[in-house]
Amino acid sequence: MTLADAQIAPPEPPRHVMFWRRYKRNRAAVLGLVLFAVVVLMALSAGVIDPGDPLRRAGEPLTPPFVNWQTPLGTDQLGRDVMSGVFYGARISLLIGVVATLVAIVIGVVIGALAGYFGGWVDDLLMRITEAFQTIPNFVLLLALVAIMGSKIEWITLAIGIVSWTAPARMVRAEFMSLRGREFVDAARNLGVSNTSIIFREILPNALPPIVVYASVIMALSILMESALAFLALGDPNYASWGNMIGQGRAVLRSAPYCAVIPGIAIIFTVLSFSLLGEGLNDALNPRQKK
Amino acid sequence: MTLRMPPILIYALRRLLQAIPVVVLIMIGTFLLLKLAPGDTVDALVGDMGGADAAFIARLRAEYGLDQPIWVQLWRYMTKLATFDFGWSFVYEQPVSTVLMDRLGTTLLLMAASLSIAFTAGITLGAIAARRAYSVTDNLISILGLVFYATPSFFLSLMLMLVFSVKLGWLPVGGIKTIAAFYTGWDHVWDVARHLIMPTAALSLIYLAFYLRLMRASVMEVADLDYVRTARAKGAREGRLMIHHIMRNALLPVITLLGLQFSTVLGGSIVVETIFTLPGLGQLAYQSVVQRDMNTLMGIIFLCAIIVVVVNFLTDLLYARLDSRIELA
């Protein structure tokens, strides 16, 4: 950019306006945002619009969808309202997705930052641990953790976080390794800023954009893992979960396939919304990246 | 002493040495998990016998070395693991390694089938999408990829069952072979293949989506490089250009992903094998969680880890062979 360009260029609009402009250029990402909003609305309105506990009998067992307005999406073999289950399931899926992603990102950031910043034996040790975690199949480790810690929802969420941190750790490490030699880090070090401050205040904000994008992937994977656990009847039985609904719908697959199909579609749309969101975030946060 | 070794061998040896600390860490990890799990071997034994008095339990603990300091126990456990001795399964009343070896074949067959289908279809569709970038074909393929990626394998399995077994009645719902048929020769092969169609499809589609997206990006990147333009200027036909010039280089990142994802595929086989009642490692993992057979579960973890290490080693070698830019020595 030449000096003349810089003078003619209008003042840049605020950051969030730029962000939104870049984001909405990707039409699929806007669709993802809409889907995501629908899922969030379902999670928030569970119990408000649709009456009743999803685990309680709401009508005649195996009422097909669109027959009885008390239970618009039908009931399962125990007479539980499918629509209510889908709404409450959205709440559980999002909750587990968000918390497990936070756990994974926090572990990943700490390990990746330490390894990338200090290098040397710290890096060697932490990277071998990361590789060990990557080598054990995620879902097998998740099963083992659930077998040991039990099926309470808090433990399941924690366990999903524990099996998902390796990819963000590697990303953070790579970012830190490329950033730690930059001038602003040297400047901060010469000013006597402590290592902790350099890591979390100086380098981390610069390393975050790819992590934010990747968070959407972890979120999608966490929701898939939770639903798979619930499908295998290893989830928390005290909460309605899409995976669990599909698992129970399996028993009536022949006579009432809608019991499994409806929550399945809910999972597909939710995971799809996260993938599309991630692409949009990538366009908006890393505009320099080649398309 | 200078031993002249081909560089590929030195490279292989170095990769093997690098894998050792990872395997040791996994051994320590499984030991910790076993210790964290409620109950130990003696509890399982005593439970099996229906109870025993305290003195007998203490003597059993001493016999199994469970009264030793934790370091001694860890060392013993690791030396046993190193010889693939995973202990005794109190559910199957057999050594864990025997149970595992019985199941390994089915899982490897399912893995091999799923990964080859995912890989072949993924790179083909990805290459087609990249060559017609931003066209209707590309959009269709990309949407298909996104949907495959978002569909959980257990849901896909149920839908396949609903269509092909319940409605159409074409394919068997589960198992690895028709039990009472006693097929031999080609009939047997055909029978097993028919049983594997749905599980393979259910397991491969999500990975197909991964390979598709990576291949599309990779082909688009390579197609812009100078040497491709040179080849085109030289008069190479599009087909030849694609297969001889672009594909070879575009495949490299996809092969890396193939190695990296092998462990995820092994994890995914738990759900698929359980649904289709395939007698493999995945189904065994699920059963051992339900039946609290921790020795078997840890055996599976360790065996899976070894398989993943071996597969990664092989993909590294393949990669080194394909990409001559990698310095071996």
Coordinates of C-alpha atoms in Angstrom, one line a residue:
Chain A
M1 CA 0.0 0.0 0.0
T2 CA 1.4 3.3 -1.0
L3 CA 1.2 6.6 1.0
A4 CA -1.4 8.0 -1.4
D5 CA -3.7 4.9 -0.9
A6 CA -3.4 5.3 2.8
Q7 CA -4.5 8.9 2.7
I8 CA -7.5 8.3 0.4
A9 CA -8.7 5.2 2.3
P10 CA -11.7 6.0 4.5
P11 CA -11.3 5.3 8.3
E12 CA -11.8 1.6 8.9
P13 CA -15.2 0.7 10.4
P14 CA -15.2 -0.8 14.0
R15 CA -13.8 -4.3 14.4
H16 CA -17.1 -6.1 14.9
V17 CA -18.5 -4.5 11.7
M18 CA -15.5 -5.7 9.7
F19 CA -15.9 -9.1 11.3
W20 CA -19.5 -9.4 10.4
R21 CA -18.9 -8.2 6.8
R22 CA -16.2 -10.8 6.3
Y23 CA -18.4 -13.4 8.0
K24 CA -21.5 -12.9 5.9
R25 CA -19.6 -13.1 2.6
N26 CA -19.7 -16.8 3.2
R27 CA -23.4 -17.8 2.6
A28 CA -23.1 -21.3 4.0
A29 CA -21.7 -19.7 7.2
V30 CA -24.8 -17.5 7.5
L31 CA -27.0 -20.7 7.2
G32 CA -24.8 -22.2 9.9
L33 CA -25.5 -19.3 12.1
V34 CA -29.2 -19.6 11.6
L35 CA -29.2 -23.3 12.4
F36 CA -27.1 -22.6 15.5
A37 CA -29.6 -19.9 16.6
V38 CA -32.4 -22.4 16.2
V39 CA -30.6 -25.0 18.3
V40 CA -29.9 -22.4 21.0
L41 CA -33.5 -21.2 21.0
M42 CA -34.6 -24.8 21.4
A43 CA -32.2 -25.3 24.3
L44 CA -33.4 -22.1 26.0
S45 CA -37.1 -22.6 25.5
A46 CA -37.1 -26.3 26.7
G47 CA -39.8 -26.5 29.3
V48 CA -41.2 -23.0 28.4
I49 CA -42.9 -23.6 25.1
D50 CA -43.2 -27.4 25.3
P51 CA -44.7 -28.5 28.6
G52 CA -43.4 -31.2 30.7
D53 CA -40.6 -33.4 31.7
P54 CA -39.0 -35.3 28.7
L55 CA -38.7 -38.4 30.9
R56 CA -42.3 -38.5 31.9
R57 CA -45.2 -40.2 30.2
A58 CA -47.1 -37.6 28.1
G59 CA -49.6 -39.6 26.1
E60 CA -50.4 -43.0 24.5
P61 CA -47.2 -44.9 23.8
L62 CA -46.1 -44.8 20.1
T63 CA -48.4 -42.0 19.0
P64 CA -47.1 -41.1 15.5
P65 CA -46.1 -37.5 14.8
F66 CA -48.7 -34.9 13.7
V67 CA -51.6 -36.8 15.2
N68 CA -52.1 -35.4 18.7
W69 CA -51.3 -31.8 19.3
Q70 CA -50.4 -32.5 22.9
T71 CA -47.4 -34.4 21.5
P72 CA -46.7 -32.9 18.0
L73 CA -43.7 -35.1 17.2
G74 CA -45.3 -38.2 18.6
T75 CA -44.3 -40.3 21.6
D76 CA -41.9 -43.2 22.1
Q77 CA -42.6 -46.7 23.4
L78 CA -42.9 -45.5 27.0
G79 CA -45.3 -42.6 26.0
R80 CA -42.6 -39.9 26.4
D81 CA -42.9 -36.8 24.3
V82 CA -40.4 -36.9 21.4
M83 CA -40.5 -33.1 20.9
S84 CA -39.9 -32.4 24.5
G85 CA -36.9 -34.8 24.4
V86 CA -35.5 -33.0 21.4
F87 CA -35.7 -29.6 23.1
Y88 CA -34.2 -30.8 26.4
G89 CA -31.6 -32.8 24.4
A90 CA -30.5 -29.6 22.7
R91 CA -29.9 -28.1 26.1
I92 CA -27.8 -31.1 27.3
S93 CA -25.9 -31.4 24.0
L94 CA -25.0 -27.7 24.0
L95 CA -24.1 -27.7 27.6
I96 CA -21.8 -30.7 27.3
G97 CA -20.4 -29.3 24.0
V98 CA -19.5 -25.9 25.5
V99 CA -18.0 -27.1 28.8
A100 CA -16.1 -30.0 27.2
T101 CA -14.7 -27.6 24.6
L102 CA -13.6 -25.2 27.3
V103 CA -11.9 -28.0 29.3
A104 CA -10.1 -29.2 26.1
I105 CA -9.0 -25.7 25.1
V106 CA -7.7 -24.8 28.6
I107 CA -5.7 -28.0 28.9
G108 CA -4.5 -27.6 25.3
V109 CA -3.5 -24.0 25.7
V110 CA -1.6 -24.6 28.9
I111 CA 0.3 -27.6 27.5
G112 CA 0.9 -26.1 24.1
A113 CA 2.0 -22.7 25.5
L114 CA 4.5 -24.3 27.9
A115 CA 5.9 -26.6 25.3
G116 CA 6.1 -23.9 22.6
Y117 CA 7.4 -21.2 24.8
F118 CA 10.1 -23.0 26.8
G119 CA 11.1 -25.6 24.2
G120 CA 13.9 -28.0 25.2
W121 CA 13.1 -30.8 27.6
V122 CA 9.8 -29.3 28.6
D123 CA 8.7 -29.4 25.0
D124 CA 10.0 -33.0 24.6
L125 CA 8.2 -34.3 27.6
L126 CA 4.9 -32.5 26.9
M127 CA 4.9 -33.6 23.3
R128 CA 5.5 -37.2 24.1
I129 CA 2.6 -37.0 26.5
T130 CA 0.5 -35.4 23.7
E131 CA 1.5 -38.2 21.3
A132 CA 0.6 -40.8 23.8
F133 CA -2.9 -39.3 24.1
Q134 CA -3.2 -39.1 20.3
T135 CA -2.1 -42.7 19.9
I136 CA -4.8 -44.1 22.2
P137 CA -8.1 -44.1 20.2
N138 CA -10.2 -41.2 21.7
F139 CA -13.4 -43.2 22.1
V140 CA -11.7 -46.1 23.7
L141 CA -10.1 -43.8 26.3
L142 CA -13.4 -42.1 26.8
L143 CA -15.0 -45.5 27.5
A144 CA -12.3 -46.3 30.0
L145 CA -12.7 -43.0 31.8
V146 CA -16.4 -43.4 32.0
A147 CA -16.0 -46.9 33.3
I148 CA -13.7 -45.6 36.0
M149 CA -15.4 -42.3 36.9
G150 CA -19.0 -43.3 36.4
S151 CA -21.8 -41.9 34.2
K152 CA -22.6 -38.7 35.9
I153 CA -23.0 -35.8 33.5
E154 CA -20.1 -33.8 35.1
W155 CA -17.7 -36.7 34.7
I156 CA -18.7 -37.4 31.2
T157 CA -18.2 -33.8 30.2
L158 CA -14.8 -33.7 31.9
A159 CA -13.8 -37.0 30.2
I160 CA -14.8 -35.7 26.8
G161 CA -12.6 -32.6 27.5
I162 CA -9.7 -34.9 28.6
V163 CA -9.7 -36.9 25.3
S164 CA -10.0 -33.8 23.1
W165 CA -7.2 -31.5 24.0
T166 CA -4.3 -32.8 21.8
A167 CA -5.1 -31.0 18.6
P168 CA -5.4 -27.5 20.2
A169 CA -2.2 -28.2 22.2
R170 CA -0.3 -28.8 18.9
M171 CA -1.8 -25.7 17.3
V172 CA -1.0 -23.5 20.3
R173 CA 2.6 -25.0 20.4
A174 CA 3.1 -24.2 16.7
E175 CA 1.9 -20.6 17.1
F176 CA 4.0 -20.1 20.2
M177 CA 7.1 -21.4 18.5
S178 CA 6.7 -19.0 15.6
L179 CA 5.8 -16.0 17.9
R180 CA 8.3 -16.4 20.7
G181 CA 11.1 -15.0 18.6
R182 CA 9.3 -11.9 17.5
E183 CA 10.4 -8.4 18.5
F184 CA 7.4 -7.6 20.7
V185 CA 8.2 -10.6 22.9
D186 CA 11.9 -9.6 23.1
A187 CA 10.7 -6.1 24.0
A188 CA 8.5 -7.4 26.8
R189 CA 11.2 -9.6 28.1
N190 CA 13.7 -6.7 28.2
L191 CA 11.2 -4.7 30.1
G192 CA 11.3 -7.4 32.8
V193 CA 7.8 -8.8 32.2
S194 CA 7.5 -12.2 33.8
N195 CA 7.2 -15.4 31.8
T196 CA 3.6 -15.9 32.9
S197 CA 2.6 -12.5 31.7
I198 CA 4.5 -12.9 28.4
I199 CA 2.7 -16.2 27.7
F200 CA -0.8 -15.2 28.7
R201 CA -0.8 -11.4 28.0
E202 CA 1.5 -11.0 25.1
I203 CA 1.7 -14.2 23.0
L204 CA -1.6 -15.9 23.7
P205 CA -3.9 -13.2 22.3
N206 CA -2.0 -13.4 19.0
A207 CA -2.2 -17.2 19.0
L208 CA -5.9 -17.4 19.6
P209 CA -7.7 -16.9 16.2
P210 CA -6.9 -20.4 14.8
I211 CA -7.9 -21.9 18.2
V212 CA -11.3 -20.1 18.1
V213 CA -11.9 -21.6 14.7
Y214 CA -10.8 -25.0 15.9
A215 CA -13.1 -24.8 18.9
S216 CA -16.1 -25.2 16.6
V217 CA -14.6 -28.5 15.5
I218 CA -14.1 -29.7 19.1
M219 CA -17.6 -28.6 19.9
A220 CA -19.0 -30.7 17.0
L221 CA -16.9 -33.7 18.0
S222 CA -17.9 -33.4 21.6
I223 CA -21.5 -33.5 20.8
L224 CA -21.0 -36.5 18.6
M225 CA -19.0 -38.3 21.3
E226 CA -21.7 -37.5 23.9
S227 CA -24.4 -38.8 21.7
A228 CA -22.5 -42.0 20.9
L229 CA -22.0 -42.6 24.6
A230 CA -25.7 -42.0 25.3
F231 CA -26.6 -44.2 22.4
L232 CA -24.6 -47.1 24.0
A233 CA -26.6 -46.4 27.2
L234 CA -23.4 -45.2 29.0
G235 CA -24.6 -41.6 29.4
D236 CA -26.3 -40.0 32.4
P237 CA -29.7 -41.6 32.6
N238 CA -31.2 -38.6 34.5
Y239 CA -31.1 -36.3 31.4
A240 CA -32.8 -36.6 28.0
S241 CA -30.2 -36.9 25.4
W242 CA -30.5 -37.3 21.6
G243 CA -28.1 -40.2 21.6
N244 CA -30.1 -42.0 24.2
M245 CA -33.4 -41.4 22.4
I246 CA -31.9 -42.9 19.2
G247 CA -30.6 -45.9 21.3
Q248 CA -34.1 -46.5 22.6
G249 CA -35.7 -45.9 19.3
R250 CA -33.6 -48.8 18.0
A251 CA -35.9 -51.2 19.7
V252 CA -38.9 -49.9 17.8
L253 CA -37.1 -49.2 14.5
R254 CA -39.4 -51.5 12.6
S255 CA -42.7 -50.1 13.8
A256 CA -41.9 -46.5 14.7
P257 CA -38.7 -45.3 12.9
Y258 CA -39.6 -41.7 13.7
C259 CA -38.4 -42.3 17.4
A260 CA -34.8 -42.6 16.1
V261 CA -35.0 -40.4 13.0
I262 CA -36.2 -37.2 14.6
P263 CA -33.4 -36.9 17.2
G264 CA -30.9 -38.1 14.5
I265 CA -31.8 -35.2 12.3
A266 CA -31.4 -32.9 15.3
I267 CA -27.8 -34.1 15.8
I268 CA -27.0 -33.8 12.1
F269 CA -28.3 -30.2 12.0
T270 CA -26.4 -29.2 15.1
V271 CA -23.1 -30.6 14.0
L272 CA -23.6 -29.2 10.6
S273 CA -24.2 -25.7 12.1
F274 CA -20.9 -25.9 14.0
S275 CA -18.9 -26.9 10.9
L276 CA -20.4 -24.0 8.9
L277 CA -19.9 -21.6 11.8
G278 CA -16.3 -22.7 11.9
E279 CA -15.8 -22.0 8.2
G280 CA -17.3 -18.5 8.6
L281 CA -15.2 -17.8 11.6
N282 CA -12.1 -18.8 9.6
D283 CA -13.0 -16.4 6.8
A284 CA -13.6 -13.6 9.3
L285 CA -10.7 -14.2 11.6
N286 CA -8.0 -15.2 9.2
P287 CA -8.8 -13.0 6.2
R288 CA -5.2 -13.2 4.8
Q289 CA -5.5 -17.0 4.4
K290 CA -5.8 -18.1 0.8
K291 CA -9.3 -19.3 -0.1
Chain B
M1 CA 33.3 -49.1 12.9
T2 CA 31.3 -47.8 10.0
L3 CA 28.3 -49.9 9.1
R4 CA 26.9 -49.0 5.7
M5 CA 23.2 -49.0 6.0
P6 CA 20.7 -47.8 3.4
P7 CA 19.2 -44.4 4.5
I8 CA 15.7 -45.7 4.6
L9 CA 16.7 -48.3 7.2
I10 CA 18.4 -45.7 9.4
Y11 CA 15.3 -43.5 9.1
A12 CA 13.1 -46.5 10.0
L13 CA 15.2 -47.3 13.0
R14 CA 15.1 -43.6 14.2
R15 CA 11.3 -43.6 13.9
L16 CA 11.1 -46.8 15.9
L17 CA 13.3 -45.4 18.7
Q18 CA 11.1 -42.3 18.8
A19 CA 8.0 -44.5 19.4
I20 CA 9.5 -46.1 22.5
P21 CA 8.9 -43.3 25.0
V22 CA 5.3 -43.0 23.7
V23 CA 4.7 -46.7 24.3
V24 CA 6.2 -46.4 27.8
L25 CA 4.0 -43.5 28.6
I26 CA 1.0 -45.4 27.5
M27 CA 2.0 -48.3 29.7
I28 CA 2.2 -46.0 32.7
G29 CA -1.1 -44.5 31.7
T30 CA -3.0 -47.8 31.6
F31 CA -1.4 -48.7 34.9
L32 CA -2.7 -45.5 36.4
L33 CA -6.2 -46.1 35.0
L34 CA -6.2 -49.6 36.4
K35 CA -5.2 -48.2 39.8
L36 CA -7.9 -45.5 39.6
A37 CA -10.6 -48.0 38.8
P38 CA -12.6 -49.2 41.8
G39 CA -11.5 -52.6 42.9
D40 CA -8.4 -54.7 41.9
T41 CA -7.7 -58.2 40.7
V42 CA -8.2 -59.7 44.1
D43 CA -11.6 -58.0 44.5
A44 CA -12.6 -59.5 41.2
L45 CA -11.3 -62.9 42.2
V46 CA -13.0 -62.9 45.6
G47 CA -16.2 -61.6 44.0
D48 CA -16.0 -64.5 41.6
M49 CA -15.6 -67.0 44.5
G50 CA -18.5 -65.4 46.4
G51 CA -16.5 -64.0 49.2
A52 CA -13.6 -65.0 51.5
D53 CA -12.2 -64.1 54.9
A54 CA -9.8 -61.2 55.5
A55 CA -6.7 -63.3 56.1
F56 CA -7.2 -65.2 52.8
I57 CA -7.7 -61.9 50.9
A58 CA -4.5 -60.5 52.4
R59 CA -2.6 -63.7 51.4
L60 CA -4.0 -63.4 47.8
R61 CA -2.9 -59.7 47.7
A62 CA 0.6 -60.7 48.7
E63 CA 0.6 -63.5 46.1
Y64 CA -0.4 -61.1 43.3
G65 CA 2.2 -58.6 44.5
L66 CA -0.5 -56.0 45.4
D67 CA 1.1 -55.3 48.8
Q68 CA 4.3 -54.2 47.1
P69 CA 5.3 -50.5 46.7
I70 CA 3.6 -48.8 43.7
W71 CA 6.9 -48.6 41.7
V72 CA 7.5 -52.3 42.0
Q73 CA 4.0 -53.0 40.8
L74 CA 4.4 -50.6 37.9
W75 CA 7.6 -52.3 36.9
R76 CA 6.1 -55.7 37.0
Y77 CA 3.1 -54.5 35.0
M78 CA 5.3 -53.0 32.4
T79 CA 7.4 -56.1 31.9
K80 CA 4.3 -58.1 31.5
L81 CA 2.8 -55.7 29.0
A82 CA 6.0 -55.8 27.0
T83 CA 5.5 -59.5 26.4
F84 CA 1.8 -58.9 25.6
D85 CA 0.7 -60.5 28.8
F86 CA -2.4 -58.5 29.7
G87 CA -3.5 -60.6 32.7
W88 CA -6.6 -62.7 33.2
S89 CA -10.1 -61.9 32.1
F90 CA -12.5 -62.8 34.9
V91 CA -15.5 -62.5 32.5
Y92 CA -14.2 -64.8 29.7
E93 CA -12.1 -67.1 32.1
Q94 CA -9.2 -66.9 29.6
P95 CA -6.0 -64.9 29.4
V96 CA -6.9 -61.4 28.0
S97 CA -4.4 -61.8 25.1
T98 CA -6.2 -64.9 23.9
V99 CA -9.5 -63.1 24.0
L100 CA -8.0 -60.1 22.1
M101 CA -6.4 -62.3 19.4
D102 CA -9.7 -64.0 18.7
R103 CA -11.2 -60.6 18.0
L104 CA -8.4 -58.8 16.3
G105 CA -9.0 -60.2 12.8
T106 CA -12.6 -59.0 12.5
T107 CA -11.6 -55.5 13.5
L108 CA -8.6 -55.3 11.2
L109 CA -10.8 -56.5 8.3
L110 CA -13.4 -53.9 9.1
M111 CA -10.7 -51.2 9.4
A112 CA -9.0 -52.2 6.1
A113 CA -12.3 -52.2 4.2
S114 CA -13.6 -48.9 5.6
L115 CA -10.3 -47.0 5.2
S116 CA -9.7 -48.2 1.7
I117 CA -13.2 -47.3 0.6
A118 CA -13.0 -43.9 2.4
F119 CA -9.6 -43.2 0.9
T120 CA -10.4 -44.2 -2.7
A121 CA -13.8 -42.5 -2.8
G122 CA -12.5 -39.5 -0.9
I123 CA -9.6 -38.7 -3.1
T124 CA -11.6 -39.4 -6.3
L125 CA -14.5 -37.1 -5.3
G126 CA -12.1 -34.5 -3.9
A127 CA -10.1 -34.5 -7.1
I128 CA -13.2 -34.1 -9.2
A129 CA -14.5 -31.3 -7.0
A130 CA -11.2 -29.5 -7.2
R131 CA -11.0 -29.7 -11.0
R132 CA -14.5 -28.3 -11.3
A133 CA -14.1 -25.8 -8.4
Y134 CA -17.1 -23.7 -7.7
S135 CA -19.3 -25.5 -10.2
V136 CA -22.6 -27.3 -9.4
T137 CA -20.7 -30.6 -9.3
D138 CA -18.3 -29.2 -6.8
N139 CA -21.1 -27.7 -4.6
L140 CA -23.0 -31.0 -4.7
I141 CA -19.9 -33.0 -3.6
S142 CA -19.0 -30.5 -0.9
I143 CA -22.5 -30.5 0.5
L144 CA -22.4 -34.3 0.5
G145 CA -19.1 -34.2 2.4
L146 CA -20.6 -31.8 5.0
V147 CA -23.6 -34.0 5.6
F148 CA -21.5 -37.2 5.9
Y149 CA -19.2 -35.4 8.3
A150 CA -22.2 -34.3 10.5
T151 CA -23.9 -37.7 10.6
P152 CA -23.0 -39.8 13.6
S153 CA -22.0 -43.4 12.6
F154 CA -24.6 -45.0 14.9
F155 CA -27.4 -43.0 13.3
L156 CA -26.2 -43.8 9.9
S157 CA -26.0 -47.5 10.9
L158 CA -29.6 -47.5 12.1
M159 CA -30.8 -45.8 8.9
L160 CA -28.9 -48.3 6.7
M161 CA -30.5 -51.1 8.7
L162 CA -33.9 -49.5 8.3
V163 CA -33.6 -49.3 4.6
F164 CA -31.6 -52.3 3.5
S165 CA -32.6 -54.9 6.2
V166 CA -36.0 -53.9 7.5
K167 CA -37.6 -52.4 4.4
L168 CA -35.8 -54.1 1.5
G169 CA -34.5 -57.2 3.2
W170 CA -31.4 -57.3 1.1
L171 CA -28.7 -57.4 3.8
P172 CA -28.3 -59.2 7.2
V173 CA -28.7 -57.0 10.3
G174 CA -25.8 -58.2 12.2
G175 CA -23.0 -60.8 12.9
I176 CA -20.1 -61.7 10.7
K177 CA -21.5 -64.8 9.0
T178 CA -24.7 -66.8 8.7
I179 CA -24.5 -69.0 11.8
A180 CA -26.1 -72.2 10.8
A181 CA -25.0 -72.2 7.1
F182 CA -21.4 -73.6 7.4
Y183 CA -20.4 -72.1 4.1
T184 CA -17.0 -72.9 2.8
G185 CA -14.7 -71.5 0.1
W186 CA -16.1 -68.6 -2.0
D187 CA -19.5 -69.0 -0.5
H188 CA -18.0 -68.2 2.9
V189 CA -16.1 -65.1 1.5
W190 CA -19.3 -63.9 -0.1
D191 CA -21.3 -64.4 3.1
V192 CA -18.8 -62.4 5.2
A193 CA -18.6 -59.7 2.6
R194 CA -22.4 -59.3 2.6
H195 CA -22.3 -59.0 6.4
L196 CA -19.6 -56.4 6.2
I197 CA -21.3 -54.1 3.7
M198 CA -23.3 -52.0 6.1
P199 CA -20.7 -51.7 8.9
T200 CA -18.1 -50.7 6.4
A201 CA -20.4 -48.1 4.8
A202 CA -21.3 -46.7 8.3
L203 CA -17.7 -46.4 9.4
S204 CA -16.2 -45.1 6.2
L205 CA -18.5 -42.2 5.3
I206 CA -17.3 -39.8 7.9
Y207 CA -13.7 -40.4 7.0
L208 CA -14.6 -40.2 3.3
A209 CA -15.7 -36.6 4.1
F210 CA -12.4 -35.8 5.8
Y211 CA -10.3 -37.1 2.8
L212 CA -12.6 -35.4 0.3
R213 CA -12.2 -32.0 1.9
L214 CA -8.4 -32.3 2.3
M215 CA -8.0 -33.7 -1.2
R216 CA -10.0 -30.9 -2.8
A217 CA -7.9 -28.2 -1.0
S218 CA -4.7 -30.1 -1.8
V219 CA -5.4 -30.5 -5.5
M220 CA -6.4 -26.9 -5.9
E221 CA -3.2 -25.8 -4.3
V222 CA -1.0 -28.1 -6.4
A223 CA -2.8 -27.3 -9.6
D224 CA -1.6 -23.7 -9.3
L225 CA 2.1 -24.6 -9.1
D226 CA 4.5 -23.7 -11.8
Y227 CA 5.5 -27.2 -12.7
V228 CA 1.9 -28.0 -13.6
R229 CA 1.7 -25.0 -15.9
T230 CA 5.0 -26.2 -17.5
A231 CA 3.5 -29.7 -18.1
R232 CA 0.4 -28.2 -19.6
A233 CA 2.4 -25.9 -21.8
K234 CA 4.4 -29.0 -22.9
G235 CA 1.1 -30.3 -24.2
A236 CA 0.2 -32.9 -21.5
R237 CA -3.4 -33.9 -21.8
E238 CA -5.7 -33.1 -18.8
G239 CA -6.2 -36.7 -17.8
R240 CA -2.4 -37.4 -17.8
L241 CA -1.8 -34.1 -16.1
M242 CA -4.2 -35.0 -13.3
I243 CA -2.9 -38.5 -12.7
H244 CA 0.8 -38.2 -13.3
H245 CA 1.5 -34.6 -12.2
I246 CA -1.1 -33.3 -9.8
M247 CA -2.4 -36.4 -7.9
R248 CA 1.1 -37.6 -6.9
N249 CA 1.9 -34.5 -4.9
A250 CA -1.6 -33.7 -3.8
L251 CA -1.8 -37.1 -2.1
L252 CA 0.9 -36.4 0.4
P253 CA -1.1 -34.5 3.0
V254 CA -4.0 -37.0 2.6
I255 CA -1.6 -39.9 3.4
T256 CA -0.5 -38.1 6.6
L257 CA -4.1 -37.7 7.6
L258 CA -4.6 -41.4 6.9
G259 CA -2.0 -42.3 9.5
L260 CA -3.1 -39.7 12.0
Q261 CA -6.8 -40.8 11.8
F262 CA -6.2 -44.5 12.2
S263 CA -6.7 -44.2 15.9
T264 CA -10.0 -42.4 15.5
V265 CA -11.3 -45.1 13.1
L266 CA -10.4 -47.7 15.7
G267 CA -12.5 -45.7 18.2
G268 CA -15.4 -45.4 15.8
S269 CA -15.5 -49.2 15.3
I270 CA -16.7 -49.5 18.9
V271 CA -20.1 -48.1 18.0
V272 CA -20.4 -49.8 14.7
E273 CA -19.3 -53.2 15.9
T274 CA -21.7 -53.0 18.8
I275 CA -24.6 -52.1 16.6
F276 CA -23.9 -54.8 14.0
T277 CA -22.9 -57.4 16.6
L278 CA -19.5 -57.9 14.9
P279 CA -17.3 -60.0 17.1
G280 CA -14.3 -57.5 17.1
L281 CA -12.2 -55.5 19.5
G282 CA -14.7 -52.6 19.5
Q283 CA -17.6 -54.7 20.6
L284 CA -15.3 -56.3 23.2
A285 CA -14.4 -52.9 24.5
Y286 CA -18.0 -52.0 25.0
Q287 CA -18.8 -55.3 26.7
S288 CA -15.9 -55.0 29.0
V289 CA -17.0 -51.5 30.1
V290 CA -20.5 -52.8 30.8
Q291 CA -19.1 -55.9 32.6
R292 CA -16.4 -53.9 34.4
D293 CA -13.7 -56.2 33.0
M294 CA -10.8 -53.7 33.4
N295 CA -8.0 -56.0 32.5
T296 CA -9.6 -56.6 29.1
L297 CA -10.3 -52.9 28.6
M298 CA -6.7 -52.0 29.3
G299 CA -5.5 -54.8 27.1
I300 CA -7.6 -53.3 24.3
I301 CA -6.2 -49.8 24.9
F302 CA -2.6 -51.1 24.8
L303 CA -3.2 -53.3 21.7
C304 CA -4.9 -50.4 19.9
A305 CA -2.0 -48.1 20.8
I306 CA 0.5 -50.6 19.4
I307 CA -1.6 -51.0 16.2
V308 CA -1.7 -47.2 15.8
V309 CA 2.1 -46.9 16.4
V310 CA 2.8 -49.6 13.7
V311 CA 0.4 -47.9 11.2
N312 CA 1.9 -44.5 11.8
F313 CA 5.4 -46.0 11.3
L314 CA 4.3 -47.6 8.0
T315 CA 2.7 -44.4 6.8
D316 CA 5.9 -42.5 7.7
L317 CA 7.9 -44.9 5.6
L318 CA 5.5 -44.6 2.7
Y319 CA 5.6 -40.9 3.0
A320 CA 9.4 -40.9 2.9
R321 CA 9.3 -43.1 -0.1
L322 CA 6.8 -40.9 -1.9
D323 CA 8.2 -37.5 -1.0
S324 CA 11.8 -37.3 -2.1
R325 CA 12.2 -33.9 -0.5
I326 CA 12.3 -35.6 2.9
E327 CA 15.9 -36.2 4.0
L328 CA 16.2 -39.6 5.4
A329 CA 19.5 -39.5 7.1

